[in-house]
Amino acid sequence: YFEAARLYRLATEQGDSDAQVALRMCLRNGTGETHDHAAAVRLFRWAAKKGHARAQVNLGVCFDRGLGVPQDHDEAVRLYRLAAEQG
């Protein structure tokens, strides 16, 4: 897992939004990285702003559960809807 997280980080630094989502999952789950919800939220925000539906859903989960951000159900619903509009 550590090697996968390292490679995701490298791809993230190159601007790959799929890698950012995968790295965020590593950060959230503590696989290959330590738990760091705040860093994960930063990565999800970046990818979500680029229209990445999976990042929008995962950022919504963070707002829904209060992981790395203050709990905000309205923002979670907004993000879920954005993702749903993309199919």
XYZ file of C-alpha atoms in Angstrom:
87
model
C 0.000 0.000 0.000
C 2.864 2.378 0.688
C 4.141 2.094 -2.885
C 0.640 2.636 -4.291
C 0.190 5.740 -2.123
C 3.584 7.045 -3.279
C 2.622 6.577 -6.928
C -0.791 8.197 -6.383
C 0.989 11.151 -4.793
C 3.317 11.490 -7.795
C 0.396 11.365 -10.225
C -1.493 13.867 -8.075
C 1.421 16.273 -8.320
C 1.056 15.999 -12.111
C -2.603 17.038 -11.847
C -4.293 13.626 -12.233
C -7.716 13.941 -10.568
C -8.289 10.149 -10.512
C -5.023 9.740 -8.616
C -6.096 12.470 -6.212
C -9.267 10.585 -5.418
C -7.314 7.361 -4.895
C -4.781 9.156 -2.679
C -7.633 10.673 -0.712
C -9.007 7.191 -0.097
C -5.583 6.145 1.191
C -5.553 9.147 3.516
C -9.090 8.490 4.719
C -8.563 4.773 5.286
C -4.962 4.925 6.495
C -3.728 2.519 3.797
C -0.186 3.441 2.835
C -0.654 6.823 4.504
C -1.632 8.027 7.946
C -5.207 9.142 8.511
C -5.371 12.800 7.479
C -8.935 13.895 6.802
C -7.989 17.557 6.290
C -5.480 16.658 3.547
C -8.024 14.321 2.001
C -10.627 17.102 1.917
C -8.161 19.414 0.168
C -7.577 16.792 -2.537
C -11.275 16.072 -2.949
C -12.078 19.784 -3.230
C -9.526 20.159 -6.018
C -10.907 17.226 -8.012
C -14.545 18.138 -7.258
C -14.010 21.649 -8.625
C -12.787 20.047 -11.845
C -16.089 18.182 -12.095
C -14.891 14.765 -10.905
C -18.132 13.032 -9.834
C -16.496 10.508 -7.505
C -14.635 13.309 -5.752
C -17.906 15.223 -5.370
C -19.551 12.202 -3.751
C -16.606 11.573 -1.425
C -16.402 15.240 -0.470
C -20.129 15.061 0.211
C -19.483 12.150 2.559
C -16.879 14.246 4.389
C -19.413 17.044 4.897
C -22.137 14.574 5.810
C -20.000 12.925 8.515
C -17.854 15.899 9.551
C -14.576 14.309 8.415
C -11.935 17.015 8.081
C -14.620 19.721 7.776
C -17.455 20.933 9.983
C -20.533 18.786 9.469
C -22.819 20.416 6.890
C -25.681 18.334 5.523
C -26.771 21.052 3.074
C -23.319 21.118 1.465
C -23.288 17.310 1.358
C -26.609 17.265 -0.491
C -25.374 19.942 -2.929
C -22.309 17.847 -3.733
C -24.330 14.643 -4.101
C -26.620 16.430 -6.551
C -23.689 17.744 -8.586
C -22.356 14.223 -8.907
C -25.782 12.787 -9.738
C -26.255 15.308 -12.544
C -23.216 13.771 -14.231
C -24.782 10.326 -14.202
